[in-house]
Coordinates of C-alpha atoms and ligand atoms in Angstrom, one line a residue:
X24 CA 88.1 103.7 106.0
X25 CA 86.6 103.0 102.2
X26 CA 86.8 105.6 100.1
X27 CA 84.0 105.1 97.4
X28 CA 83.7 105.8 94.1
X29 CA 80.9 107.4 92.1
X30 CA 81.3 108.1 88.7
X31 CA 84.5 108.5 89.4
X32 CA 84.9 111.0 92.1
X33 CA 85.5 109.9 95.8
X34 CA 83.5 110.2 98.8
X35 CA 83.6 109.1 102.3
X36 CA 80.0 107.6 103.4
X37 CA 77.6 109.8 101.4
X38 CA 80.2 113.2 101.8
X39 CA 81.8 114.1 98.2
X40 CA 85.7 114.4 98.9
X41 CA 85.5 117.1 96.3
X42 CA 83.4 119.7 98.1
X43 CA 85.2 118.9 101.7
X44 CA 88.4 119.7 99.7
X45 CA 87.2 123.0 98.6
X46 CA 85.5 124.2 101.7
X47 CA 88.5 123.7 104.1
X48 CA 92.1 124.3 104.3
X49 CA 94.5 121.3 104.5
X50 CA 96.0 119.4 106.3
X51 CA 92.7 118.0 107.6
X52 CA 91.9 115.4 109.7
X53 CA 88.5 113.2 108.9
X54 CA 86.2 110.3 110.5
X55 CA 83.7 108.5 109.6
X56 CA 81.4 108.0 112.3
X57 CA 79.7 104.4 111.0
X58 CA 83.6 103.1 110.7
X59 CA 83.7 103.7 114.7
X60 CA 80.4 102.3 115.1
X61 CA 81.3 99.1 113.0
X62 CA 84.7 98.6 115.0
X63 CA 82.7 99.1 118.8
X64 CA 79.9 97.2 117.4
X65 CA 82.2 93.8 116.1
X66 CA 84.1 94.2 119.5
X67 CA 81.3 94.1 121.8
X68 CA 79.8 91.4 119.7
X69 CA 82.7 89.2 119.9
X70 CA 84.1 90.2 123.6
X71 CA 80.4 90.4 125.0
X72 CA 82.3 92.0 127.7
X73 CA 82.7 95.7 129.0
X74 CA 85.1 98.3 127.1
X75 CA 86.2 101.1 128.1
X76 CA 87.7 103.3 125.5
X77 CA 91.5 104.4 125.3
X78 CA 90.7 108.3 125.2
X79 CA 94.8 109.0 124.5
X80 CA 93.6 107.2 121.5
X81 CA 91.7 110.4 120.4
X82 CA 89.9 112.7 123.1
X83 CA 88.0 114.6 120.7
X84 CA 84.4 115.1 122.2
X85 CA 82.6 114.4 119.8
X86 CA 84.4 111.1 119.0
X87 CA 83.7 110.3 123.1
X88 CA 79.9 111.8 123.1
X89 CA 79.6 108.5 120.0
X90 CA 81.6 105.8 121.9
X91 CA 79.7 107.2 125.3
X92 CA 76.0 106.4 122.7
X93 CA 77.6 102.9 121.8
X94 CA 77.6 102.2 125.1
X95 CA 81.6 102.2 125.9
X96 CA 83.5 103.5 129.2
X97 CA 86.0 105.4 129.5
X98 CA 89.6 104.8 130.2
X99 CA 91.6 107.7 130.9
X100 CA 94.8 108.2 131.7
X101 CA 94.9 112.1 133.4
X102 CA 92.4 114.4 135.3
X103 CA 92.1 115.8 131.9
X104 CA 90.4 113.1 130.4
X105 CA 88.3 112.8 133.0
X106 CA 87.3 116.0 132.5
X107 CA 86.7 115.7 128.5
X108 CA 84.8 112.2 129.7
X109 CA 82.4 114.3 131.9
X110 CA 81.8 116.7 129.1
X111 CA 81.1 114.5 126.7
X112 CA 78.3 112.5 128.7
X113 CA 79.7 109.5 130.7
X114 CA 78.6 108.3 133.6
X115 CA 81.3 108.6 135.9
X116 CA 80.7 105.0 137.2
X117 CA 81.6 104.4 133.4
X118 CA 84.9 105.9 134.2
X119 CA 88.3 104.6 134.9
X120 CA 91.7 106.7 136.0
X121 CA 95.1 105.0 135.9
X122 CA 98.4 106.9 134.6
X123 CA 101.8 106.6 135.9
X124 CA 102.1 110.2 137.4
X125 CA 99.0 111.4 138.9
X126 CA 99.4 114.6 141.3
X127 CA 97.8 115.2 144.2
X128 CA 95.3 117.4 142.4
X129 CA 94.8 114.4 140.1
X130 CA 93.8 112.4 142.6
X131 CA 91.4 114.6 144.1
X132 CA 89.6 115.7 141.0
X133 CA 89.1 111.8 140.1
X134 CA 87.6 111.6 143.8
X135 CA 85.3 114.4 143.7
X136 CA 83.7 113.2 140.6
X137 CA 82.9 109.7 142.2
X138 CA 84.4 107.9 138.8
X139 CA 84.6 103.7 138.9
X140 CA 88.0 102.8 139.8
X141 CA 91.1 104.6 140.4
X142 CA 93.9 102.7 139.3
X143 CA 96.7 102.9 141.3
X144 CA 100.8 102.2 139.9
X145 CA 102.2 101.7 143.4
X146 CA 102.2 101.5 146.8
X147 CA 103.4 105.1 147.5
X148 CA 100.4 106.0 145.2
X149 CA 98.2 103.8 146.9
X150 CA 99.4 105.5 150.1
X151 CA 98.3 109.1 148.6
X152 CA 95.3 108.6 147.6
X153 CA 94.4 106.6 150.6
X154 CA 95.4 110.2 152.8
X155 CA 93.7 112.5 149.6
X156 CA 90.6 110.0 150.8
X157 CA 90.8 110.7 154.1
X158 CA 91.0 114.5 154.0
X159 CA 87.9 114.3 152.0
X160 CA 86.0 112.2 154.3
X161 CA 85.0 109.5 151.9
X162 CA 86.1 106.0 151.5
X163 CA 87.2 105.1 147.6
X164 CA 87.7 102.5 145.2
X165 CA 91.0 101.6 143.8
X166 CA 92.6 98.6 141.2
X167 CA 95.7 97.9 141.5
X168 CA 97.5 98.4 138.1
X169 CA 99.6 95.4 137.5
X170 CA 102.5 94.8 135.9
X171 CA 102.9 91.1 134.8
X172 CA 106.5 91.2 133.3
X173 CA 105.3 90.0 129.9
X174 CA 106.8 91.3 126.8
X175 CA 104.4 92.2 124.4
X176 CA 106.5 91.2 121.5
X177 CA 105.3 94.7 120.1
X178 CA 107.9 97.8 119.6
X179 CA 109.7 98.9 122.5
X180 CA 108.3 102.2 122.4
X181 CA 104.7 100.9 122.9
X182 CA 105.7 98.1 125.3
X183 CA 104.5 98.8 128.5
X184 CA 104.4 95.1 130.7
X185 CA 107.7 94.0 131.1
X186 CA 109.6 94.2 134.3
X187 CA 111.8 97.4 133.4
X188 CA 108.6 99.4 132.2
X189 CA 107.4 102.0 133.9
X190 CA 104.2 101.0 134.7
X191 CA 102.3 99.1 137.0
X192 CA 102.9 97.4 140.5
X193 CA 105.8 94.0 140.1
X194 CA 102.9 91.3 140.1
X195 CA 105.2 89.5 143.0
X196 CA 104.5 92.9 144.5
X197 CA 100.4 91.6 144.8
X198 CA 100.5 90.2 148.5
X199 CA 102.5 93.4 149.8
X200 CA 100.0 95.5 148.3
X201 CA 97.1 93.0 149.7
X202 CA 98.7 93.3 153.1
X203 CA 99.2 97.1 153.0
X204 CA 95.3 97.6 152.3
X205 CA 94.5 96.5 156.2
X206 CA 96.3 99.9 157.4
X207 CA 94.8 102.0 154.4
X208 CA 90.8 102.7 155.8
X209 CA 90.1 104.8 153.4
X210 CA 90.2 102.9 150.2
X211 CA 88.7 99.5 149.1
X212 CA 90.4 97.4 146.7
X213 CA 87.6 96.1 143.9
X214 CA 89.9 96.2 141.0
X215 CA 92.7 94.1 139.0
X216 CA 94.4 95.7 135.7
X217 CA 97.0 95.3 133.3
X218 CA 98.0 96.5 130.0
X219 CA 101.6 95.0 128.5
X220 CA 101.5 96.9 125.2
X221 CA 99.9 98.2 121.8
X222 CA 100.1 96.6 118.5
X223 CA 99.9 93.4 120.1
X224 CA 99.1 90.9 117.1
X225 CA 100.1 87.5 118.8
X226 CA 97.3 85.7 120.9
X227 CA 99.3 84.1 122.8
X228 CA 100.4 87.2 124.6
X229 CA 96.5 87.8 125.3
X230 CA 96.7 84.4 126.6
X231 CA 99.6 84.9 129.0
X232 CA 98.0 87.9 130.0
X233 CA 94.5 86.5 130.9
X234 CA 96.2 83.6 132.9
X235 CA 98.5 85.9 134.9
X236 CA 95.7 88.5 135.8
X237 CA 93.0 84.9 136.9
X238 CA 96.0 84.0 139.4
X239 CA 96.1 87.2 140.8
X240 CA 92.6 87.6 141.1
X241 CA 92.1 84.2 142.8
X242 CA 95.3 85.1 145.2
X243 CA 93.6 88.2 145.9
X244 CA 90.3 86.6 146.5
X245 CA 91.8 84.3 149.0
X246 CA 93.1 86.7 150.7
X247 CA 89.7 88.0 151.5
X248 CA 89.9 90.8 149.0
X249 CA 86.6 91.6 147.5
X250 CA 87.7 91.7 143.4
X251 CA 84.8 92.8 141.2
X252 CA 86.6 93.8 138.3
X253 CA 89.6 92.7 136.1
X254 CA 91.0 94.6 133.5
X255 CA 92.9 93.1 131.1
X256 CA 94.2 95.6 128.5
X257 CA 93.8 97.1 125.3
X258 CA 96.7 96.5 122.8
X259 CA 94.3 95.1 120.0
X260 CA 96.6 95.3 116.9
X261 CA 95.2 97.2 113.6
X262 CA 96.6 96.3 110.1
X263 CA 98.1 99.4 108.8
X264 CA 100.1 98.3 106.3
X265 CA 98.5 95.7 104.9
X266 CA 101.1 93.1 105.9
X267 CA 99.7 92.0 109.2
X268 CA 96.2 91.3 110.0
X269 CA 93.8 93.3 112.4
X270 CA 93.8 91.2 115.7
X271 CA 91.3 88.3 115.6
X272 CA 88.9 89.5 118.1
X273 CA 86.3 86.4 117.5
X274 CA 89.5 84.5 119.0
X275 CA 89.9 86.9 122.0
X276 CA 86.3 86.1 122.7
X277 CA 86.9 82.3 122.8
X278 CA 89.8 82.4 125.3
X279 CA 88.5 84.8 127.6
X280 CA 84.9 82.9 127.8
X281 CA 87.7 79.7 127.9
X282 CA 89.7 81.1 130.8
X283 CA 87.5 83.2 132.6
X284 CA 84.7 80.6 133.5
X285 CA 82.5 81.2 136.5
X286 CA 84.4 84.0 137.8
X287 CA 83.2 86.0 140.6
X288 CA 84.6 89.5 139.0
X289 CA 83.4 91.3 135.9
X290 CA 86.2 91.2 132.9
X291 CA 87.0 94.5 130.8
X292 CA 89.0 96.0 127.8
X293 CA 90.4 99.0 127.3
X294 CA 91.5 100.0 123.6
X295 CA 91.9 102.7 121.9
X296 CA 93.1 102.5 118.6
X297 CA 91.1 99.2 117.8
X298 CA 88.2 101.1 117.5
X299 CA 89.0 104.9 115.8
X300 CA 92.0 104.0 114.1
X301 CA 90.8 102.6 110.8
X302 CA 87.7 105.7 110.8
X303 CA 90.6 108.1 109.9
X304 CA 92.2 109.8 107.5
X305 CA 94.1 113.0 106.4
X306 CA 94.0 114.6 103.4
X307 CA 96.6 116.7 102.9
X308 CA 97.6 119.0 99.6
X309 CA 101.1 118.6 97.5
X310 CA 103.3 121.9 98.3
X311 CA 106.0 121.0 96.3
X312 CA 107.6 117.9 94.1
X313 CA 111.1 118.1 93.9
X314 CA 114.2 115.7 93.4
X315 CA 117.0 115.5 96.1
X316 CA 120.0 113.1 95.6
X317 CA 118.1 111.1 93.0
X318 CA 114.8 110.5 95.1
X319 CA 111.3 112.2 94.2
X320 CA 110.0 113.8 96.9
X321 CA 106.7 115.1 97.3
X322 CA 106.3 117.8 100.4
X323 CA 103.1 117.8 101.8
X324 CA 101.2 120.2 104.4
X325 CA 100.6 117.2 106.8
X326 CA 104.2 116.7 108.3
X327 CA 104.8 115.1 111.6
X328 CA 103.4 118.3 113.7
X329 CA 99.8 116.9 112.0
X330 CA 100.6 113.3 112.4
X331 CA 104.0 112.0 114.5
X332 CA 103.6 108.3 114.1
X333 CA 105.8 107.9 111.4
X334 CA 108.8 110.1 112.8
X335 CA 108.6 108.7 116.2
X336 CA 107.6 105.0 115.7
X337 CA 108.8 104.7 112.2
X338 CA 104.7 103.6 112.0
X339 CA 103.5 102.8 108.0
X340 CA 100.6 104.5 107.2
X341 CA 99.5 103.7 103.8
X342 CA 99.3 106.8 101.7
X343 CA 97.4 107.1 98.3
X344 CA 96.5 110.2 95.4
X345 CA 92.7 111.9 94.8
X346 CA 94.4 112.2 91.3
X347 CA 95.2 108.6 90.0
X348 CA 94.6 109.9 86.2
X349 CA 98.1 109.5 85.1
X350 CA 99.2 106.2 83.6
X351 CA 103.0 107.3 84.7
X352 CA 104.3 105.3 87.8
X353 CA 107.0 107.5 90.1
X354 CA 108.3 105.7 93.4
X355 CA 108.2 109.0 95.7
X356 CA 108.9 109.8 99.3
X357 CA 106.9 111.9 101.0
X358 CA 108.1 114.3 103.4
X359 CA 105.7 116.7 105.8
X360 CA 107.1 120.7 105.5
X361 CA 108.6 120.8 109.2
X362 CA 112.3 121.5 109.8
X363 CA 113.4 118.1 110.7
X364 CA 114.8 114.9 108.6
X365 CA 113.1 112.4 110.5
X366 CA 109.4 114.5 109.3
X367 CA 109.2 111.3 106.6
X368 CA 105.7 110.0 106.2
X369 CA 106.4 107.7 103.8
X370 CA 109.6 106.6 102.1
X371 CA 109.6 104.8 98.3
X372 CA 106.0 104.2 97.5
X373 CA 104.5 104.3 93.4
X374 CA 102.2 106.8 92.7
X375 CA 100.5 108.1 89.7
X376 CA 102.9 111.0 88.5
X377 CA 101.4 114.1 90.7
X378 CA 101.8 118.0 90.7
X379 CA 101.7 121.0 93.0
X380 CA 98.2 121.1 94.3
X381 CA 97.0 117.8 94.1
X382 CA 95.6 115.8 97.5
X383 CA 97.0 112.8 99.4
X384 CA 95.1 110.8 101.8
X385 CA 96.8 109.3 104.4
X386 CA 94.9 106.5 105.7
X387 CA 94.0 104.7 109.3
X388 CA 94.7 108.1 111.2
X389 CA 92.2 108.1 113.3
X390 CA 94.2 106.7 116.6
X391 CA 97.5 108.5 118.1
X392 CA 97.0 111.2 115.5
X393 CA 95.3 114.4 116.1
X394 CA 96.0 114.0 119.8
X395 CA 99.8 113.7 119.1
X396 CA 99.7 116.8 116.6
X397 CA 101.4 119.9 117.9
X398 CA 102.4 123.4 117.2
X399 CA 105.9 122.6 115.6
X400 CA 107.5 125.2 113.7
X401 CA 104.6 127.6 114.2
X402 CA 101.9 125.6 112.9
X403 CA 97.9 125.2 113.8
X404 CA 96.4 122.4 114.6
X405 CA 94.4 121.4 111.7
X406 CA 90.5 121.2 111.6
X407 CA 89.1 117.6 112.1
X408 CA 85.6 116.6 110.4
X409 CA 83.1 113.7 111.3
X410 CA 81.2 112.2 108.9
X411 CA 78.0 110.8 109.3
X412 CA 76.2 109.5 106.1
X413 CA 75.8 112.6 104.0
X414 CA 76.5 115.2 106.9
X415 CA 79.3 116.4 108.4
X416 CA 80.3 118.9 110.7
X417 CA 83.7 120.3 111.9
X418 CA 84.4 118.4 115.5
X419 CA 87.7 120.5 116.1
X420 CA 88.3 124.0 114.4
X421 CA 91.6 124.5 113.1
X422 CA 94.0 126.9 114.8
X423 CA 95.1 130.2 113.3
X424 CA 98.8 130.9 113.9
X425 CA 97.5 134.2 115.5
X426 CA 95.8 132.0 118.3
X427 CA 99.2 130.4 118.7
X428 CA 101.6 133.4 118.9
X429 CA 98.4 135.0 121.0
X430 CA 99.6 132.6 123.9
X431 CA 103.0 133.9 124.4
X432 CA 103.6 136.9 126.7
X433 CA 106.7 139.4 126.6
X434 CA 108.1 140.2 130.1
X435 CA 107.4 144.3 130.5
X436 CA 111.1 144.3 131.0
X437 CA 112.2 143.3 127.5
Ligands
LIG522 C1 96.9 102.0 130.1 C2 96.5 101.9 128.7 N1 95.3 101.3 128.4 C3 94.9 101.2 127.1 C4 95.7 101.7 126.1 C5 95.2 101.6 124.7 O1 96.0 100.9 123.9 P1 95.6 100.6 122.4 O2 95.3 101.9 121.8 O3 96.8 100.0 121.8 O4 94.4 99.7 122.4 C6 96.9 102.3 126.4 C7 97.8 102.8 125.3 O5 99.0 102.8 125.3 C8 97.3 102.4 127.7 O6 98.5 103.0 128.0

């Protein structure tokens, strides 16, 4: 997100960066609800297809209630998110379940609430839901979630399409799964879908992916199946570090209207951080400067308990000062206040010198942040803000340690 300048002080859309840092504590998450706007806007424009948004991306309700008024689905990935999708306004015909491990109570939850397509990861699963579908008395609509063996050249902790993933049904699995459906009454299989990975920057992967996912939909239509939709993924990659480019999504546009010509099925997306990632940021305060083995380290109050990209994906997030005002260059590393070497948000970047008290920002936190935070070493989740021209309002209220220490219970026998 921009942050703009005027007369020198910052401010995120009309919102001065000065008064949010002296009405709330820090760490603190923020959004800006026109970047998320922009990003669903340029995507629909280009893909002219339907998306369904990545709620694992960020399942804060208020963040869904604004994708649900851009006119986005829902993809969720537990009964949860169903749930946080119902909340927040969408239709549940907007609403699609897949997820490697659903339970039985999963299952019936999605079923109850008549949502779009469950999509199923294999055939025991398929099995389940066909017998949870049957107790209930209703007949319901399943994809098949496949999984095309393609590696998404993407790291291997957010590759999720080759053969030795977890997810998804083995694509040569397709006409198994076709022939099982004549034995399972109560389900209907309408839907295709697929998602190899996240971060995916190369198009031909897309390309691959759109090929595979046409041949199984035409082997599925001639084998009588009825497909009405196809999935194909989210996965659109977002610059973080200024190195790579945001994914070309103009060039998505033009090879799936290339490949998917007079097609008897709709076509969808799902992403996530495509579209929220770039509206955030954290600002977080400087606890301490101090000089270990020769390196400057600055320790923040956002560690990896606030945002765990860094520690677990050695993710880049770039990282700037409020204060810029000295003319002193210092290469620091900054390092979040949790008991753990790998809580490293940033190693050897140049900042204007800084001091105890001043504000970071942490940029393009909007994705896999807050909903990866956690209550490491004792610490509340922080408060996260939405932005909207010159308003704002709090969206998730910061946790008080007492809340946290509240939840634990001491046996009457201790
Ligand atoms: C099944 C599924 N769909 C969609 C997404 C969204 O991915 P991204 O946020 O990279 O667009 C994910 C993320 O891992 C996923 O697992």
């Amino acid at each position: 997100m921009d942050i703009l300048f005027n007369n020198n002080r910052p401010f995120i859309e009309g919102v001065s960066v000065d008064e949010i840092t002296k009405s709330f504590s820090t760490p603190l998450y923020i959004y800006s609800q026109k970047e998320i706007e922009k990003a669903y806007n340029n995507l629909k424009e280009n893909l002219g297809v339907e998306i369904f948004y990545a709620v694992k991306a960020n399942s804060n309700l208020a963040i869904l209630k604004l994708l649900n008024n851009c006119g986005a689905g829902s993809d969720t990935v537990s009964a949860g998110e169903i749930q946080r999708s119902i909340k927040a306004g969408f239709n549940p015909n907007k609403i699609i379940y897949e997820g490697v491990g659903k339970s039985k109570e999963d299952i019936e939850y999605a079923i109850i609430n008549n949502i779009r397509l469950i999509n199923a990861e294999s055939l025991n699963e398929l099995i389940l839901i066909n017998k949870i579908a049957k107790n209930l008395n209703k007949t319901v609509s399943i994809g098949v979630r496949l999984n095309p063996d393609i590696d998404s050249l993407t790291l291997s902790k957010i590759s999720t399409g080759k053969k030795t993933d977890k997810f998804g049904i083995p694509i040569n699995e397709l006409n198994n799964i076709i022939s099982a459906m004549d034995s399972l009454n109560n389900i209907k299989l309408k839907g295709l879908s697929c998602h190899v990975g996240s971060q995916i920057s190369e198009m031909i992967i897309f390309e691959k992916v759109f090929n595979t996912m046409k041949e199984a939909a035409s082997l599925s239509i001639s084998k009588g199946i009825n497909i009405e939709y196809v999935d194909l993924g989210g996965g659109f990659a977002v610059n973080y570090n200024k190195n790579i480019n945001d994914l070309n999504v103009k060039e998505i546009g033009r090879l799936t209207s290339s490949i998917f010509k007079d097609i008897p099925y709709k076509i969808s997306f799902e992403p996530g951080r495509y579209l929220v990632a770039k509206a955030g940021i954290i600002i977080t305060k400087i606890l301490n400067i101090k000089k270990n083995g020769g390196i400057n380290f600055i320790i923040t109050d956002a560690g990896m308990h606030t945002l765990i990209r860094p520690a677990m994906y050695n993710s880049v997030h770039h990282i700037d000062a409020l204060d810029q005002s000295s003319n002193k260059k210092i290469n620091y590393t900054i390092a979040g206040p949790i008991c753990e070497s790998s809580d490293i948000l940033a190693k050897d970047i140049v900042l204007s010198e800084q001091k105890e008290n001043n504000f970071l920002f942490i940029h393009d936190t909007g994705a896999y942040g807050a909903a990866m935070a956690s209550n490491y070493n004792s610490r509340g989740l922080p408060n996260e803000l939405l932005i909207n021209e010159d308003k704002y309002s709090i969206i998730h209220a910061e946790e008080k340690t007492s809340d946290i220490i509240a939840r634990d219970l001491i046996p009457d026998w201790l």
